PDB file of C-alpha atoms in Angstrom:
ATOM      1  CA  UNK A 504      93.132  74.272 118.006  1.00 65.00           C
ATOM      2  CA  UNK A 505      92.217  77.202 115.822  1.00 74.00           C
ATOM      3  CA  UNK A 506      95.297  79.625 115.016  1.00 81.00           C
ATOM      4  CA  UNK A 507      95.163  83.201 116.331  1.00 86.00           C
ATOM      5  CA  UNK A 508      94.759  86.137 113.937  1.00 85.00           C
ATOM      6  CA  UNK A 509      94.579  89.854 113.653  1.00 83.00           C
ATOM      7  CA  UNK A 510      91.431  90.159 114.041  1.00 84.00           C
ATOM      8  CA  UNK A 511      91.771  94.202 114.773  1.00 82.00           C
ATOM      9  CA  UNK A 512      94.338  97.112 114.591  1.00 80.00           C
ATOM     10  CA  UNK A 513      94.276 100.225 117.213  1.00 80.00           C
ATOM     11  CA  UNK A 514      96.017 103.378 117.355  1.00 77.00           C
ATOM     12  CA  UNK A 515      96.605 103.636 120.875  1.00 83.00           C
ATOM     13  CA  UNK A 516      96.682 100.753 123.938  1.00 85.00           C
ATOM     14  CA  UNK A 517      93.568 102.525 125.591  1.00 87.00           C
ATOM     15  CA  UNK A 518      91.562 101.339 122.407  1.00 82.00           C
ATOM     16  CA  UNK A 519      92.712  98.319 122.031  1.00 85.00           C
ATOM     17  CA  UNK A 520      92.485  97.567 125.923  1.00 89.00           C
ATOM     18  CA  UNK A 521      88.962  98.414 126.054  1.00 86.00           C
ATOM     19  CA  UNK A 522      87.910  95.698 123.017  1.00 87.00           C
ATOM     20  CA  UNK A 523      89.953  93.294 124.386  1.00 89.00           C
ATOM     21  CA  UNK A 524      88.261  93.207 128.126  1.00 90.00           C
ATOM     22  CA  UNK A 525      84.792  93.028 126.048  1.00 88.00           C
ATOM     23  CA  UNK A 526      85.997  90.297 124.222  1.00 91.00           C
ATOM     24  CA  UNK A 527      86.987  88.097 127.720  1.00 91.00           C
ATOM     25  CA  UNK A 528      83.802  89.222 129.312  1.00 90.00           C
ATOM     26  CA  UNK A 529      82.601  87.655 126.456  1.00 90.00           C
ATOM     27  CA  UNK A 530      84.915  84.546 126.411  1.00 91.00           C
ATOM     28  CA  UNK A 531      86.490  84.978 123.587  1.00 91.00           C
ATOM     29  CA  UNK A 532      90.513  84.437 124.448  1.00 92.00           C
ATOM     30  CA  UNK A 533      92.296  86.922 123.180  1.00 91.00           C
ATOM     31  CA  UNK A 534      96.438  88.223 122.226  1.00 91.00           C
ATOM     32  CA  UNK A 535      97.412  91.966 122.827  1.00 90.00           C
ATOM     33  CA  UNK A 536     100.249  92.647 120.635  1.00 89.00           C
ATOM     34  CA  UNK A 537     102.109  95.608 120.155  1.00 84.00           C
ATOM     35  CA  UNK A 538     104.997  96.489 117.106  1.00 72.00           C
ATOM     36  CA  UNK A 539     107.585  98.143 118.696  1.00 56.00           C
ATOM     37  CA  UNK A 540     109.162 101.456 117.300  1.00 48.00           C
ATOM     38  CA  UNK A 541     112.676 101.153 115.287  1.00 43.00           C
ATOM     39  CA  UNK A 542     113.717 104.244 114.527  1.00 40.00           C
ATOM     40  CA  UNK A 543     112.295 107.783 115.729  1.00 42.00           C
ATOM     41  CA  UNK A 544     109.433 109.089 113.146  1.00 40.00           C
ATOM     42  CA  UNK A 545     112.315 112.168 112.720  1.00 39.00           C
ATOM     43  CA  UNK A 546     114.235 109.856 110.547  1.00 34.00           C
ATOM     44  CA  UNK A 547     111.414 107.539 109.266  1.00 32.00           C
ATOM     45  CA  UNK A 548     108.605 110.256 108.926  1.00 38.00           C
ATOM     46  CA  UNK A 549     105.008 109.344 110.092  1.00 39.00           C
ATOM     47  CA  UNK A 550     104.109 105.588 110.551  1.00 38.00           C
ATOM     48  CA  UNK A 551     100.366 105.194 108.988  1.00 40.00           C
ATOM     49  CA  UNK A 552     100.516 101.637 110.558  1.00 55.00           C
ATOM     50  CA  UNK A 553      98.341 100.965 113.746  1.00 67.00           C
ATOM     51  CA  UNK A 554     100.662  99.472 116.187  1.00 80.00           C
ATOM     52  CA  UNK A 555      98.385  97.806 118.332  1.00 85.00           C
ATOM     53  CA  UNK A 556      97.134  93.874 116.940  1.00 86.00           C
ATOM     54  CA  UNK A 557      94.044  92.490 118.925  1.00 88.00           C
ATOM     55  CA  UNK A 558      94.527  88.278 117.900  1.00 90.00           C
ATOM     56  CA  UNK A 559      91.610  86.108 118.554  1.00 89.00           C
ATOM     57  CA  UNK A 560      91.209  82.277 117.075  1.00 88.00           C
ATOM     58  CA  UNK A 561      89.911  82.233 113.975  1.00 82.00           C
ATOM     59  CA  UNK A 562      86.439  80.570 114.401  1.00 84.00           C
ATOM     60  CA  UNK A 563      85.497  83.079 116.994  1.00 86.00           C
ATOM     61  CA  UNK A 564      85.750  85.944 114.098  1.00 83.00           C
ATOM     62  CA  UNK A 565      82.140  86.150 113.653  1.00 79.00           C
ATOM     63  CA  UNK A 566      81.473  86.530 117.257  1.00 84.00           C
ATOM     64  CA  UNK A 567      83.501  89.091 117.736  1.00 85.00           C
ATOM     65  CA  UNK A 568      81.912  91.222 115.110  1.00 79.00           C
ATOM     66  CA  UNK A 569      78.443  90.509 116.532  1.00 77.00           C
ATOM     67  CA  UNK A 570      79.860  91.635 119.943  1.00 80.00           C
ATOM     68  CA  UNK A 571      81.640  94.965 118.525  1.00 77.00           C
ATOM     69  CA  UNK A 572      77.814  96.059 116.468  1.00 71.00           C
ATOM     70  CA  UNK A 573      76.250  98.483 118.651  1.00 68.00           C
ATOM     71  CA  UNK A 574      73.262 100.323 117.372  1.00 68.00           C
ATOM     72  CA  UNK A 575      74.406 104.190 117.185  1.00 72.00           C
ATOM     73  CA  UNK A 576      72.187 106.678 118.340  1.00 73.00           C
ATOM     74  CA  UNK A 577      72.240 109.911 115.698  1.00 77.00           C
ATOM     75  CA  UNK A 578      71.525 112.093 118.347  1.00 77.00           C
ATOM     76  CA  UNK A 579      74.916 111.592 120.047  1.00 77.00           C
ATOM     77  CA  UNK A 580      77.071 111.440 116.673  1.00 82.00           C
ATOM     78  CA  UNK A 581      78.869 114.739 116.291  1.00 84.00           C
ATOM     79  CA  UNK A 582      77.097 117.391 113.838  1.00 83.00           C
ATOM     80  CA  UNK A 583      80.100 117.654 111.684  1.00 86.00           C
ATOM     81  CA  UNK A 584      80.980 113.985 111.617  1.00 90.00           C
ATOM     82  CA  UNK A 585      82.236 113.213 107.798  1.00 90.00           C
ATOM     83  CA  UNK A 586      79.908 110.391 106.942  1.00 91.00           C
ATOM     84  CA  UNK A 587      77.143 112.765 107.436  1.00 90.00           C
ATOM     85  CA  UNK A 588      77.684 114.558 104.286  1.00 92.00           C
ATOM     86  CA  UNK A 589      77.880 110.556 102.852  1.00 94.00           C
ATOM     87  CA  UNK A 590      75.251 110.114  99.845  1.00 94.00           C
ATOM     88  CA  UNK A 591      72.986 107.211  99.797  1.00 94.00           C
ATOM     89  CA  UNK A 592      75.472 105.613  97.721  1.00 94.00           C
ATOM     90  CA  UNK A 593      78.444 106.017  99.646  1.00 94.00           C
ATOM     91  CA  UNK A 594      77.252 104.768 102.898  1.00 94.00           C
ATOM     92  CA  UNK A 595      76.130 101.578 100.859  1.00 95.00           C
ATOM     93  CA  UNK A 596      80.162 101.261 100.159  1.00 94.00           C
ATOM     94  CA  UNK A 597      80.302 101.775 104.119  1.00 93.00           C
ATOM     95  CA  UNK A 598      77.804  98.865 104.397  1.00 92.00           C
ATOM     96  CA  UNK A 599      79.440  96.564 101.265  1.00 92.00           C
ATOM     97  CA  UNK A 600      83.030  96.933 102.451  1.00 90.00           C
ATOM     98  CA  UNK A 601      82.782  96.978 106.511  1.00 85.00           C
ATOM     99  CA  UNK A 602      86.264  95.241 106.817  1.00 81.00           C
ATOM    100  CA  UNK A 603      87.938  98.685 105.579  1.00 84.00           C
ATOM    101  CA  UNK A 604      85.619 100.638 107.912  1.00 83.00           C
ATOM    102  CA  UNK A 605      85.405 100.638 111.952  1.00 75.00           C
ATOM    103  CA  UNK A 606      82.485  99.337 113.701  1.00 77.00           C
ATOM    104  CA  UNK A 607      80.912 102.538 114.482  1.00 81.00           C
ATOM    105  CA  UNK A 608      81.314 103.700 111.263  1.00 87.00           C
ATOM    106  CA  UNK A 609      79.284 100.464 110.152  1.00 87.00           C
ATOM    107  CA  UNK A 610      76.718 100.810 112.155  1.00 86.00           C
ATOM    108  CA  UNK A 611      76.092 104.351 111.643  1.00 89.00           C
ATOM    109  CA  UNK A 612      75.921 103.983 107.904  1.00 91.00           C
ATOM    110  CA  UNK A 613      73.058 101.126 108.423  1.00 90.00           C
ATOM    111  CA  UNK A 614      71.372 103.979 110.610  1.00 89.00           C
ATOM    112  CA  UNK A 615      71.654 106.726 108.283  1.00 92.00           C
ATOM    113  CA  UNK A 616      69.843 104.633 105.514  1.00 92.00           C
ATOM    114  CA  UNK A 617      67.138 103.699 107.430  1.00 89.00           C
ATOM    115  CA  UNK A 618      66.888 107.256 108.351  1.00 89.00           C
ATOM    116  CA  UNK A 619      66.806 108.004 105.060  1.00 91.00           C
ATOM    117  CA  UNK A 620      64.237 105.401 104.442  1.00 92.00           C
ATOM    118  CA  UNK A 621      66.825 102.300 103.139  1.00 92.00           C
ATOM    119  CA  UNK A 622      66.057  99.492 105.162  1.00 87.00           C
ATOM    120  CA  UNK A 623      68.936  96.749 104.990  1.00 88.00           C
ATOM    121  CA  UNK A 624      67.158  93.430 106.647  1.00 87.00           C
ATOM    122  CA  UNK A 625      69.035  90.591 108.316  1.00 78.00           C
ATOM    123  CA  UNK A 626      69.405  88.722 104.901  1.00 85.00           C
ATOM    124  CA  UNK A 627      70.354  91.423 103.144  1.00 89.00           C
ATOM    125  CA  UNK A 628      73.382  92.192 105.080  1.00 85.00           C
ATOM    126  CA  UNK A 629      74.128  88.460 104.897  1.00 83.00           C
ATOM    127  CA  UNK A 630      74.152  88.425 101.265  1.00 91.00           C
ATOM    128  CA  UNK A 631      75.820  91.288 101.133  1.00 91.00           C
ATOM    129  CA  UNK A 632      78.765  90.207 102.938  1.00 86.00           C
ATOM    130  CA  UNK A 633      78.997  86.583 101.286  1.00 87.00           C
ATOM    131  CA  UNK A 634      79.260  88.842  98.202  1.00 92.00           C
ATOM    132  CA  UNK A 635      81.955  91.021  99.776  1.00 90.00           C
ATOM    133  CA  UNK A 636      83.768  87.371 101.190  1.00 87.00           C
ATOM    134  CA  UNK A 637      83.837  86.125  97.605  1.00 90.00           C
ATOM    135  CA  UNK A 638      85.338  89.380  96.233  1.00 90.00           C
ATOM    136  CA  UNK A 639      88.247  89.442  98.989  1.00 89.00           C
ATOM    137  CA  UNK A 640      88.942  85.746  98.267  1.00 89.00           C
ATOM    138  CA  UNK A 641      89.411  86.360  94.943  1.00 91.00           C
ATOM    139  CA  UNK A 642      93.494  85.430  94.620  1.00 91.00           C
ATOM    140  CA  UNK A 643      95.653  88.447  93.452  1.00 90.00           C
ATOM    141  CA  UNK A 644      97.262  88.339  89.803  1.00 89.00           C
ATOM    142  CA  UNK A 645     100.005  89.861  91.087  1.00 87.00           C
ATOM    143  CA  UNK A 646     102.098  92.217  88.991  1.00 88.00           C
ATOM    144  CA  UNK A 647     104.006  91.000  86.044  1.00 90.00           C
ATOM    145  CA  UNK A 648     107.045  94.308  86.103  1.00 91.00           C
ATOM    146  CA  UNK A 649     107.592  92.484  89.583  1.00 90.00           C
ATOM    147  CA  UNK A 650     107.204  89.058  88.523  1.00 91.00           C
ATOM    148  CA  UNK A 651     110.185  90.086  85.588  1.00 92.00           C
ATOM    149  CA  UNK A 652     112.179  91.920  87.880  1.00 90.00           C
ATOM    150  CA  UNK A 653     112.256  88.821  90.310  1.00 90.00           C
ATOM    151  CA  UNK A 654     113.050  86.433  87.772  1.00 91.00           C
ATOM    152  CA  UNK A 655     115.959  88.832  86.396  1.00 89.00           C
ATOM    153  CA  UNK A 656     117.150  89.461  90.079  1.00 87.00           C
ATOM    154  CA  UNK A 657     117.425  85.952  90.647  1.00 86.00           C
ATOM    155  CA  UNK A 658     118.851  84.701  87.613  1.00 83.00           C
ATOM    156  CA  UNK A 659     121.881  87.347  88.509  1.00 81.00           C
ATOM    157  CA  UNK A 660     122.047  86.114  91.992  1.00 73.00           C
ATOM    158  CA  UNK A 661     120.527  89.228  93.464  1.00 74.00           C
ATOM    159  CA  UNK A 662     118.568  88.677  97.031  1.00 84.00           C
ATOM    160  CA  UNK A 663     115.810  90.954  96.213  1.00 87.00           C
ATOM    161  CA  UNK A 664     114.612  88.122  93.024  1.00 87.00           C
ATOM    162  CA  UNK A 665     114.708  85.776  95.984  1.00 88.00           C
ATOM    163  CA  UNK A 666     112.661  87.599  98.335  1.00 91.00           C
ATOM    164  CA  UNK A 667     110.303  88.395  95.938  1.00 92.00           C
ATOM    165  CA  UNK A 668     109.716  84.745  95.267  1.00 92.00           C
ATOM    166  CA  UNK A 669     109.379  83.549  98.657  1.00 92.00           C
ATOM    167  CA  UNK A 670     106.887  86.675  98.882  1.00 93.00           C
ATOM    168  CA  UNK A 671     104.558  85.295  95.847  1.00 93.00           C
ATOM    169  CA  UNK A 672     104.888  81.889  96.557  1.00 94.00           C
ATOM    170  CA  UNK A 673     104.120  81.592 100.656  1.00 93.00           C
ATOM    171  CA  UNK A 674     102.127  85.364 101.293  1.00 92.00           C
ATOM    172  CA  UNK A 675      99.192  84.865 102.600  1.00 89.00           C
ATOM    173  CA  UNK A 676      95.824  87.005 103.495  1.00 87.00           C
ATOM    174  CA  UNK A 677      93.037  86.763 106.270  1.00 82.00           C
ATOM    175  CA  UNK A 678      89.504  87.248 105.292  1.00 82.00           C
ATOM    176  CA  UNK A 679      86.770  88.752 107.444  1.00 77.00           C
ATOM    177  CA  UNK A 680      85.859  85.930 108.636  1.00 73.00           C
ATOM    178  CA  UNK A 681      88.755  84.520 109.663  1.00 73.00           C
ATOM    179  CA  UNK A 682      89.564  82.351 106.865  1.00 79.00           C
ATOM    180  CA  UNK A 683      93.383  82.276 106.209  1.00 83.00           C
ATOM    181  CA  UNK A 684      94.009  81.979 102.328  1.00 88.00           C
ATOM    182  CA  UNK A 685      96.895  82.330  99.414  1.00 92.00           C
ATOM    183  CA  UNK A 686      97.181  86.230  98.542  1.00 91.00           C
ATOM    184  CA  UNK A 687      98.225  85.260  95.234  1.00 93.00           C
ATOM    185  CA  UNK A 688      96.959  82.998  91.978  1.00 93.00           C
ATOM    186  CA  UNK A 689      98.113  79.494  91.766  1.00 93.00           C
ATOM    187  CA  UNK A 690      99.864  81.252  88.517  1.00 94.00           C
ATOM    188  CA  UNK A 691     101.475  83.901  90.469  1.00 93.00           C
ATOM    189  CA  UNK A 692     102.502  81.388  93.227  1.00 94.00           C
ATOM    190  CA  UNK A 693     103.992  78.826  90.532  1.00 94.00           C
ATOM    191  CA  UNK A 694     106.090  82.158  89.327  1.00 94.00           C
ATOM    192  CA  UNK A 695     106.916  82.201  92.684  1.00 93.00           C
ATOM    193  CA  UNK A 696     107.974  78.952  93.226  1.00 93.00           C
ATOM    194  CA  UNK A 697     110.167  79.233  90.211  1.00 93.00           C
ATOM    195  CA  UNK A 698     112.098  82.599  90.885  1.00 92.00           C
ATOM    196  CA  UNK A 699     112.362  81.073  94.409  1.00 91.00           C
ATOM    197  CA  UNK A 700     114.359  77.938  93.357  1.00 91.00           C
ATOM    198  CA  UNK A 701     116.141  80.165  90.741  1.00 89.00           C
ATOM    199  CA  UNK A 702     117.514  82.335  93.356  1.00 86.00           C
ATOM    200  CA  UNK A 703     118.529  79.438  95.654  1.00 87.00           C
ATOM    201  CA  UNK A 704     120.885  78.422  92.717  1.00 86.00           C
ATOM    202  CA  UNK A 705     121.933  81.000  91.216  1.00 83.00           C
ATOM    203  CA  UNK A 706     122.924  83.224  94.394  1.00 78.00           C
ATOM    204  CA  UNK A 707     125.653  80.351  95.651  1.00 78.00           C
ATOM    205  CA  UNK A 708     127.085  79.875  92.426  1.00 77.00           C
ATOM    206  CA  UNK A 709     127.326  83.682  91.657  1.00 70.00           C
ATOM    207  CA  UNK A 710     129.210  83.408  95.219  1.00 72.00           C
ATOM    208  CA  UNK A 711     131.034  80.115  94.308  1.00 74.00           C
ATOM    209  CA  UNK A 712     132.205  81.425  90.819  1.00 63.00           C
ATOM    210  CA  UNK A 713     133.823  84.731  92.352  1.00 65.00           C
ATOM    211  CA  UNK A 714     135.319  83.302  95.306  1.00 67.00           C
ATOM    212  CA  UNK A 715     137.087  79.777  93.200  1.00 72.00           C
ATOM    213  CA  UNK A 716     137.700  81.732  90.045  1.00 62.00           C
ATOM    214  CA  UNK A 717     138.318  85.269  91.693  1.00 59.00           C
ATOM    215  CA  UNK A 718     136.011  85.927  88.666  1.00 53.00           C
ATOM    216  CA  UNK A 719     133.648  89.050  88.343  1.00 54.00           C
ATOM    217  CA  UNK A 720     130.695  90.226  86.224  1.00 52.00           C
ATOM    218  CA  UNK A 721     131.380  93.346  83.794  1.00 49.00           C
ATOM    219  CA  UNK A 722     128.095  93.651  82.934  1.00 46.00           C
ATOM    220  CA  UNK A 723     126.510  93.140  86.306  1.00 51.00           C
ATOM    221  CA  UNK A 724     126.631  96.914  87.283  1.00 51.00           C
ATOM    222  CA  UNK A 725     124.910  98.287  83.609  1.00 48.00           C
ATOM    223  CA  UNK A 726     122.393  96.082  84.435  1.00 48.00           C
ATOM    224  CA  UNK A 727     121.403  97.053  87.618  1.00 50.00           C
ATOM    225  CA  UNK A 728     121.510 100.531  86.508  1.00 53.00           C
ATOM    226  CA  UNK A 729     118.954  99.782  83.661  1.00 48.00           C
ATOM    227  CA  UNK A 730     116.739  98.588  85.959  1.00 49.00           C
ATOM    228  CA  UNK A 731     117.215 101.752  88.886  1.00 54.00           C
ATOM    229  CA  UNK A 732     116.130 103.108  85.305  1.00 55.00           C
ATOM    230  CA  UNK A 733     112.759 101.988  85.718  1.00 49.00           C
ATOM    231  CA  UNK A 734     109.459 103.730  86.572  1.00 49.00           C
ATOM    232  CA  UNK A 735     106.777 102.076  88.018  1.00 44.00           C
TER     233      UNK A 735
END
């Protein structure tokens, strides 16, 4: 049985609603999910993050996208819609990175080339996104300040070393086709790995060394204040 993933995210349950009953028509199963709200934007500010997740099983990722590709007719788009004013260039960045664009916005970058006499044929699309799926699983270096900071926060027992270890060694990333994948290097994820088992033994004998021997750290505080110190 395939896992369900995100395969979409929507801004409001209308959207979602209406790609999820083309989906069924289509039988392909799909899981409407919704992140509830915490805390009122007044204290918070403005969440960025669409709230709505469509899941579908992994396999049927290609599918789906076939099903969501409409032709768009130009005619109908609005006169001052912004990828009008797109170069030939930028809608080819449309067309070579679809997964950070929307469906229509896909599609009407293929039709604007065309228009403008750039005709993308079935294999060229195809190569075009094997080259964008080999990009995208390309595993993430990660970023060494963070990879010192965890092993520093761990060594003094802090819980932020340890989540950052669990966070390189078990993070994980879902490609456009559905293939789920390591986010990180295996050198990031062996860092990882390390800070991970460094905070599960230093945090309980931080604790067990202040609670037996009622004993504290001087210099714990100056160094967390060196590194509040930091700029990133």
């Amino acid at each position: 049985m395939h896992q369900y993933l995100t395969f979409r995210k929507f801004a409001t349950q209308e959207e979602a609603c209406a790609v999820q009953e083309l989906l069924v028509e289509n039988d392909i199963p799909c899981v409407l999910e919704a992140d509830p709200v915490l805390l009122d934007s007044n204290l918070i500010g403005q969440n960025f993050d669409l709230p709505y997740r469509l899941k579908i099983p992994s396999n049927c990722f290609r599918a789906a996208e076939a099903l969501l590709w409409q032709p768009i007719n130009l005619q109908e788009t609005e006169s001052d819609y912004y990828l009008l004013s797109f170069s030939d260039e930028e809608l080819m960045e449309v067309v070579e990175k679809r997964d950070e664009w929307g469906s229509y916005d896909y599609a009407l970058a293929l039709q604007l080339l065309e228009q403008r006499g750039i005709t993308l044929t079935t294999g060229d699309l195809e190569r075009i996104d094997q080259q964008r799926l080999k990009v995208l699983a390309t595993p993430d270096k990660g970023s060494n300040i963070w990879t010192a900071i965890g092993y520093l926060s761990a060594l003094i027992g802090g819980m932020l070393g340890l989540f950052i270890g669990i966070f390189l060694f078990t993070a994980k990333k879902t490609l456009p086709d559905g293939t789920r994948m390591y986010a990180f290097s295996p050198q990031t994820r062996q860092h990882g790995k390390y800070i991970m088992t460094l905070g599960f033994i230093a945090i309980p004998s931080w604790i067990c060394y202040v609670v037996c021997f009622g004993g504290t750290v001087p210099w714990l505080g100056s160094l967390w204040t060196l590194i509040g110190n930091i700029h990133f």
